[in-house]
Amino acid sequence: DTAVSQTPKYLVTQMGNDKSIKCEQNLGHDTMYWYKQDSKKFLKIMFSYNNKELIINETVPNRFSPKSPDKAHLNLHINSLELGDSAVYFCASSQGSGVRETQYFGPGTRLLVL
Amino acid sequence: SQQGEEDPQALSIQEGENATMNCSYKTSINNLQWYRQNSGRGLVHLILIRSNEREKHSGRLRVTLDTSKKSSSLLITASRAADTASYFCATGARNSGGYQKVTFGTGTKLQVIP
């Protein structure tokens, strides 16, 4: 069974559209994350939720809105998509948000904005 | 600003040789982790070393940490073709809210030639 799953795996859309990416983890973890990996493979944290509460919110345009309906899900909604949003988005989870917690990553969602 | 800088950016070796990757960072950390990413996949956790540890082993992996130099190295011994992947270091530190923030380096792309 997949521990951290994301849907869709690929997303190709036009500039200006609104889209959502979903993430689910079945590990029983209480902390979830969204990362963006750009074309140069640089991986940057966007958001983190602990028990459905936002605990990390990096400098991300407010077109990006995460939503955590429960501990096992963290969705990412993006409004008014721009060309620069093209990247691979990774969801991750960990048990706890302490400094020794290993993060488990999903397979990624490849977003291409045309 | 980006925390981890990895060196080399790319490394190509013959199967059976050892591969060494280095990571340097800028600020104080609580721990440092190494992750592996196969092409088109999510990241997989390899090993974590705490800031009060100097060396750690896991199978064919050996990680060192020098907090005075703010650097770490990952050694893969007796490399195999299946080790071909990108390797990322990730530093863990508490943010202003007391939660762990993990910052990833730029990655080293390792190719092991059979």
mmCIF file of C-alpha atoms in Angstrom:
data_model
loop_
_atom_site.group_PDB
_atom_site.id
_atom_site.type_symbol
_atom_site.label_atom_id
_atom_site.label_comp_id
_atom_site.label_asym_id
_atom_site.label_seq_id
_atom_site.Cartn_x
_atom_site.Cartn_y
_atom_site.Cartn_z
ATOM 1 C CA ASP A 1 0.000 0.000 0.000
ATOM 2 C CA THR A 2 1.236 3.476 -0.846
ATOM 3 C CA ALA A 3 2.207 5.391 2.285
ATOM 4 C CA VAL A 4 1.925 8.909 0.879
ATOM 5 C CA SER A 5 -0.108 9.297 -2.270
ATOM 6 C CA GLN A 6 -0.762 12.294 -4.464
ATOM 7 C CA THR A 7 -3.258 12.960 -7.212
ATOM 8 C CA PRO A 8 -2.980 13.730 -9.981
ATOM 9 C CA LYS A 9 0.467 12.491 -10.976
ATOM 10 C CA TYR A 10 0.574 14.812 -13.972
ATOM 11 C CA LEU A 11 -1.297 18.065 -14.493
ATOM 12 C CA VAL A 12 -1.121 20.140 -17.660
ATOM 13 C CA THR A 13 -3.211 23.276 -17.676
ATOM 14 C CA GLN A 14 -3.513 26.751 -19.122
ATOM 15 C CA MET A 15 -2.301 29.919 -17.478
ATOM 16 C CA GLY A 16 -4.987 31.557 -15.377
ATOM 17 C CA ASN A 17 -6.772 28.351 -14.429
ATOM 18 C CA ASP A 18 -7.397 27.168 -10.869
ATOM 19 C CA LYS A 19 -6.299 23.661 -9.922
ATOM 20 C CA SER A 20 -6.001 21.438 -6.878
ATOM 21 C CA ILE A 21 -3.554 18.734 -5.897
ATOM 22 C CA LYS A 22 -4.525 16.195 -3.279
ATOM 23 C CA CYS A 23 -2.355 14.343 -0.799
ATOM 24 C CA GLU A 24 -3.196 11.498 1.529
ATOM 25 C CA GLN A 25 -1.044 9.536 3.948
ATOM 26 C CA ASN A 26 -1.956 6.265 5.622
ATOM 27 C CA LEU A 27 0.958 6.225 8.055
ATOM 28 C CA GLY A 28 -0.984 7.730 10.931
ATOM 29 C CA HIS A 29 1.306 10.760 10.930
ATOM 30 C CA ASP A 30 0.187 14.062 12.373
ATOM 31 C CA THR A 31 2.339 16.416 10.300
ATOM 32 C CA MET A 32 2.176 17.000 6.572
ATOM 33 C CA TYR A 33 4.125 19.176 4.186
ATOM 34 C CA TRP A 34 4.087 20.606 0.687
ATOM 35 C CA TYR A 35 7.347 21.126 -1.191
ATOM 36 C CA LYS A 36 8.043 22.605 -4.622
ATOM 37 C CA GLN A 37 10.897 21.252 -6.740
ATOM 38 C CA ASP A 38 11.881 23.492 -9.614
ATOM 39 C CA SER A 39 13.571 22.608 -12.892
ATOM 40 C CA LYS A 40 16.992 22.809 -11.242
ATOM 41 C CA LYS A 41 15.885 20.188 -8.701
ATOM 42 C CA PHE A 42 15.916 22.682 -5.853
ATOM 43 C CA LEU A 43 13.411 21.507 -3.255
ATOM 44 C CA LYS A 44 11.771 24.196 -1.139
ATOM 45 C CA ILE A 45 9.269 23.912 1.701
ATOM 46 C CA MET A 46 5.989 25.706 1.103
ATOM 47 C CA PHE A 47 3.686 24.738 3.960
ATOM 48 C CA SER A 48 3.493 22.423 6.924
ATOM 49 C CA TYR A 49 0.486 21.352 8.973
ATOM 50 C CA ASN A 50 0.519 19.668 12.371
ATOM 51 C CA ASN A 51 -2.802 18.197 13.487
ATOM 52 C CA LYS A 52 -4.566 20.288 10.854
ATOM 53 C CA GLU A 53 -2.918 23.466 12.120
ATOM 54 C CA LEU A 54 -0.639 25.516 9.881
ATOM 55 C CA ILE A 55 2.828 25.640 11.451
ATOM 56 C CA ILE A 56 5.081 26.600 8.554
ATOM 57 C CA ASN A 57 4.130 29.067 5.864
ATOM 58 C CA GLU A 58 7.042 30.152 3.761
ATOM 59 C CA THR A 59 6.976 33.109 1.431
ATOM 60 C CA VAL A 60 4.481 31.674 -0.981
ATOM 61 C CA PRO A 61 2.088 33.735 -3.132
ATOM 62 C CA ASN A 62 -1.391 33.791 -1.642
ATOM 63 C CA ARG A 63 -2.623 32.169 -4.848
ATOM 64 C CA PHE A 64 -1.522 28.977 -3.095
ATOM 65 C CA SER A 65 -3.908 27.867 -0.378
ATOM 66 C CA PRO A 66 -3.392 24.623 1.542
ATOM 67 C CA LYS A 67 -6.291 22.887 3.205
ATOM 68 C CA SER A 68 -6.133 20.096 5.742
ATOM 69 C CA PRO A 69 -9.563 18.537 6.308
ATOM 70 C CA ASP A 70 -8.052 15.978 8.674
ATOM 71 C CA LYS A 71 -4.634 14.722 9.770
ATOM 72 C CA ALA A 72 -4.388 12.289 6.871
ATOM 73 C CA HIS A 73 -5.023 14.800 4.106
ATOM 74 C CA LEU A 74 -3.354 17.980 2.937
ATOM 75 C CA ASN A 75 -4.582 19.479 -0.304
ATOM 76 C CA LEU A 76 -3.083 22.336 -2.252
ATOM 77 C CA HIS A 77 -5.258 24.686 -4.246
ATOM 78 C CA ILE A 78 -3.655 27.068 -6.714
ATOM 79 C CA ASN A 79 -5.550 30.020 -8.167
ATOM 80 C CA SER A 80 -4.714 31.910 -11.332
ATOM 81 C CA LEU A 81 -1.886 29.612 -12.373
ATOM 82 C CA GLU A 82 1.220 31.245 -13.818
ATOM 83 C CA LEU A 83 3.983 29.885 -16.023
ATOM 84 C CA GLY A 84 6.390 30.022 -13.085
ATOM 85 C CA ASP A 85 4.225 27.616 -11.142
ATOM 86 C CA SER A 86 5.407 24.810 -13.400
ATOM 87 C CA ALA A 87 7.311 22.431 -11.156
ATOM 88 C CA VAL A 88 7.022 19.149 -9.329
ATOM 89 C CA TYR A 89 5.059 19.411 -6.087
ATOM 90 C CA PHE A 90 5.816 16.900 -3.364
ATOM 91 C CA CYS A 91 3.720 16.100 -0.362
ATOM 92 C CA ALA A 92 5.389 14.595 2.699
ATOM 93 C CA SER A 93 4.406 13.497 6.175
ATOM 94 C CA SER A 94 6.093 12.808 9.488
ATOM 95 C CA GLN A 95 5.118 11.712 12.954
ATOM 96 C CA GLY A 96 5.564 14.851 14.987
ATOM 97 C CA SER A 97 7.107 18.100 13.920
ATOM 98 C CA GLY A 98 10.265 17.845 15.987
ATOM 99 C CA VAL A 99 13.754 18.159 14.683
ATOM 100 C CA ARG A 100 14.416 14.432 14.514
ATOM 101 C CA GLU A 101 11.403 13.425 12.504
ATOM 102 C CA THR A 102 11.934 11.586 9.257
ATOM 103 C CA GLN A 103 9.732 12.769 6.437
ATOM 104 C CA TYR A 104 8.102 10.354 4.020
ATOM 105 C CA PHE A 105 7.531 11.723 0.551
ATOM 106 C CA GLY A 106 4.843 11.135 -2.012
ATOM 107 C CA PRO A 107 5.690 10.427 -5.668
ATOM 108 C CA GLY A 108 5.141 14.026 -6.740
ATOM 109 C CA THR A 109 2.721 15.873 -8.992
ATOM 110 C CA ARG A 110 4.220 17.235 -12.167
ATOM 111 C CA LEU A 111 2.498 20.514 -12.981
ATOM 112 C CA LEU A 112 2.996 22.150 -16.350
ATOM 113 C CA VAL A 113 1.381 25.512 -16.968
ATOM 114 C CA LEU A 114 1.094 26.486 -20.637
ATOM 115 C CA SER B 1 18.486 31.779 1.419
ATOM 116 C CA GLN B 2 19.365 28.267 0.484
ATOM 117 C CA GLN B 3 20.803 26.270 3.328
ATOM 118 C CA GLY B 4 22.627 23.331 1.799
ATOM 119 C CA GLU B 5 25.104 23.439 -1.005
ATOM 120 C CA GLU B 6 26.229 20.120 -2.344
ATOM 121 C CA ASP B 7 29.376 19.187 -4.071
ATOM 122 C CA PRO B 8 29.859 17.836 -6.633
ATOM 123 C CA GLN B 9 26.718 18.662 -8.581
ATOM 124 C CA ALA B 10 27.216 15.518 -10.612
ATOM 125 C CA LEU B 11 29.379 12.437 -10.156
ATOM 126 C CA SER B 12 29.963 9.520 -12.478
ATOM 127 C CA ILE B 13 31.791 6.413 -11.243
ATOM 128 C CA GLN B 14 32.257 2.777 -12.148
ATOM 129 C CA GLU B 15 30.338 0.089 -10.332
ATOM 130 C CA GLY B 16 32.288 -1.099 -7.309
ATOM 131 C CA GLU B 17 33.929 2.248 -6.646
ATOM 132 C CA ASN B 18 33.113 4.435 -3.677
ATOM 133 C CA ALA B 19 31.094 7.630 -4.097
ATOM 134 C CA THR B 20 31.552 10.633 -1.824
ATOM 135 C CA MET B 21 29.205 13.579 -1.744
ATOM 136 C CA ASN B 22 29.623 16.681 0.374
ATOM 137 C CA CYS B 23 27.155 19.125 1.832
ATOM 138 C CA SER B 24 27.850 22.503 3.366
ATOM 139 C CA TYR B 25 25.364 24.645 5.236
ATOM 140 C CA LYS B 26 25.269 28.098 6.729
ATOM 141 C CA THR B 27 23.406 28.228 10.035
ATOM 142 C CA SER B 28 23.111 26.145 13.191
ATOM 143 C CA ILE B 29 21.248 22.887 12.856
ATOM 144 C CA ASN B 30 19.723 20.215 15.067
ATOM 145 C CA ASN B 31 20.287 17.403 12.635
ATOM 146 C CA LEU B 32 21.207 16.624 9.068
ATOM 147 C CA GLN B 33 19.550 14.030 6.897
ATOM 148 C CA TRP B 34 20.377 12.507 3.551
ATOM 149 C CA TYR B 35 17.691 11.627 1.061
ATOM 150 C CA ARG B 36 17.783 9.846 -2.260
ATOM 151 C CA GLN B 37 15.626 10.613 -5.285
ATOM 152 C CA ASN B 38 15.371 8.293 -8.231
ATOM 153 C CA SER B 39 14.465 9.931 -11.520
ATOM 154 C CA GLY B 40 10.789 10.858 -11.576
ATOM 155 C CA ARG B 41 10.180 9.697 -8.028
ATOM 156 C CA GLY B 42 9.767 11.159 -4.561
ATOM 157 C CA LEU B 43 12.524 11.393 -2.001
ATOM 158 C CA VAL B 44 13.448 8.475 0.197
ATOM 159 C CA HIS B 45 15.053 8.970 3.585
ATOM 160 C CA LEU B 46 18.465 7.332 3.956
ATOM 161 C CA ILE B 47 20.004 8.381 7.231
ATOM 162 C CA LEU B 48 19.827 11.045 9.936
ATOM 163 C CA ILE B 49 22.738 12.303 11.976
ATOM 164 C CA ARG B 50 22.230 14.496 15.005
ATOM 165 C CA SER B 51 24.250 17.610 15.653
ATOM 166 C CA ASN B 52 26.059 15.946 18.573
ATOM 167 C CA GLU B 53 27.113 12.971 16.446
ATOM 168 C CA ARG B 54 30.178 12.865 14.240
ATOM 169 C CA GLU B 55 29.710 9.702 12.244
ATOM 170 C CA LYS B 56 26.967 7.249 11.463
ATOM 171 C CA HIS B 57 26.747 4.062 9.413
ATOM 172 C CA SER B 58 23.889 2.291 7.718
ATOM 173 C CA GLY B 59 24.770 -0.641 5.479
ATOM 174 C CA ARG B 60 26.995 0.690 2.695
ATOM 175 C CA LEU B 61 26.355 4.281 3.761
ATOM 176 C CA ARG B 62 28.646 6.308 5.980
ATOM 177 C CA VAL B 63 27.771 9.839 7.000
ATOM 178 C CA THR B 64 30.022 12.285 8.773
ATOM 179 C CA LEU B 65 29.126 15.618 10.294
ATOM 180 C CA ASP B 66 31.501 18.419 11.223
ATOM 181 C CA THR B 67 29.505 21.167 12.891
ATOM 182 C CA SER B 68 32.580 23.368 13.276
ATOM 183 C CA LYS B 69 32.978 23.414 9.506
ATOM 184 C CA LYS B 70 29.235 23.232 8.896
ATOM 185 C CA SER B 71 29.677 20.329 6.537
ATOM 186 C CA SER B 72 28.661 16.739 6.072
ATOM 187 C CA SER B 73 29.659 13.967 3.738
ATOM 188 C CA LEU B 74 27.888 10.889 2.461
ATOM 189 C CA LEU B 75 30.022 7.939 1.413
ATOM 190 C CA ILE B 76 28.512 5.062 -0.522
ATOM 191 C CA THR B 77 30.884 2.122 -0.602
ATOM 192 C CA ALA B 78 31.030 -0.565 -3.282
ATOM 193 C CA SER B 79 28.564 1.307 -5.469
ATOM 194 C CA ARG B 80 26.026 -0.477 -7.620
ATOM 195 C CA ALA B 81 24.203 0.575 -10.758
ATOM 196 C CA ALA B 82 21.030 0.720 -8.662
ATOM 197 C CA ASP B 83 22.601 3.523 -6.595
ATOM 198 C CA THR B 84 22.189 5.826 -9.588
ATOM 199 C CA ALA B 85 20.021 8.663 -8.301
ATOM 200 C CA SER B 86 20.164 12.211 -6.946
ATOM 201 C CA TYR B 87 21.213 12.582 -3.336
ATOM 202 C CA PHE B 88 20.104 15.500 -1.185
ATOM 203 C CA CYS B 89 21.243 16.669 2.192
ATOM 204 C CA ALA B 90 18.603 18.285 4.383
ATOM 205 C CA THR B 91 19.269 20.299 7.500
ATOM 206 C CA GLY B 92 16.784 20.377 10.340
ATOM 207 C CA ALA B 93 16.413 23.333 12.640
ATOM 208 C CA ARG B 94 13.646 24.825 14.712
ATOM 209 C CA ASN B 95 11.875 27.790 13.245
ATOM 210 C CA SER B 96 10.724 30.774 15.289
ATOM 211 C CA GLY B 97 7.573 28.875 16.231
ATOM 212 C CA GLY B 98 9.547 25.965 17.632
ATOM 213 C CA TYR B 99 8.685 23.604 14.813
ATOM 214 C CA GLN B 100 11.160 21.723 12.699
ATOM 215 C CA LYS B 101 11.952 23.234 9.372
ATOM 216 C CA VAL B 102 13.864 21.038 6.959
ATOM 217 C CA THR B 103 15.867 22.788 4.264
ATOM 218 C CA PHE B 104 17.157 20.793 1.338
ATOM 219 C CA GLY B 105 20.408 21.221 -0.539
ATOM 220 C CA THR B 106 20.864 21.402 -4.265
ATOM 221 C CA GLY B 107 21.573 17.707 -4.675
ATOM 222 C CA THR B 108 24.300 15.596 -6.220
ATOM 223 C CA LYS B 109 23.410 13.555 -9.264
ATOM 224 C CA LEU B 110 25.217 10.212 -9.029
ATOM 225 C CA GLN B 111 25.618 7.912 -11.990
ATOM 226 C CA VAL B 112 27.058 4.459 -11.416
ATOM 227 C CA ILE B 113 28.188 2.838 -14.642
ATOM 228 C CA PRO B 114 27.878 -0.949 -14.772
#
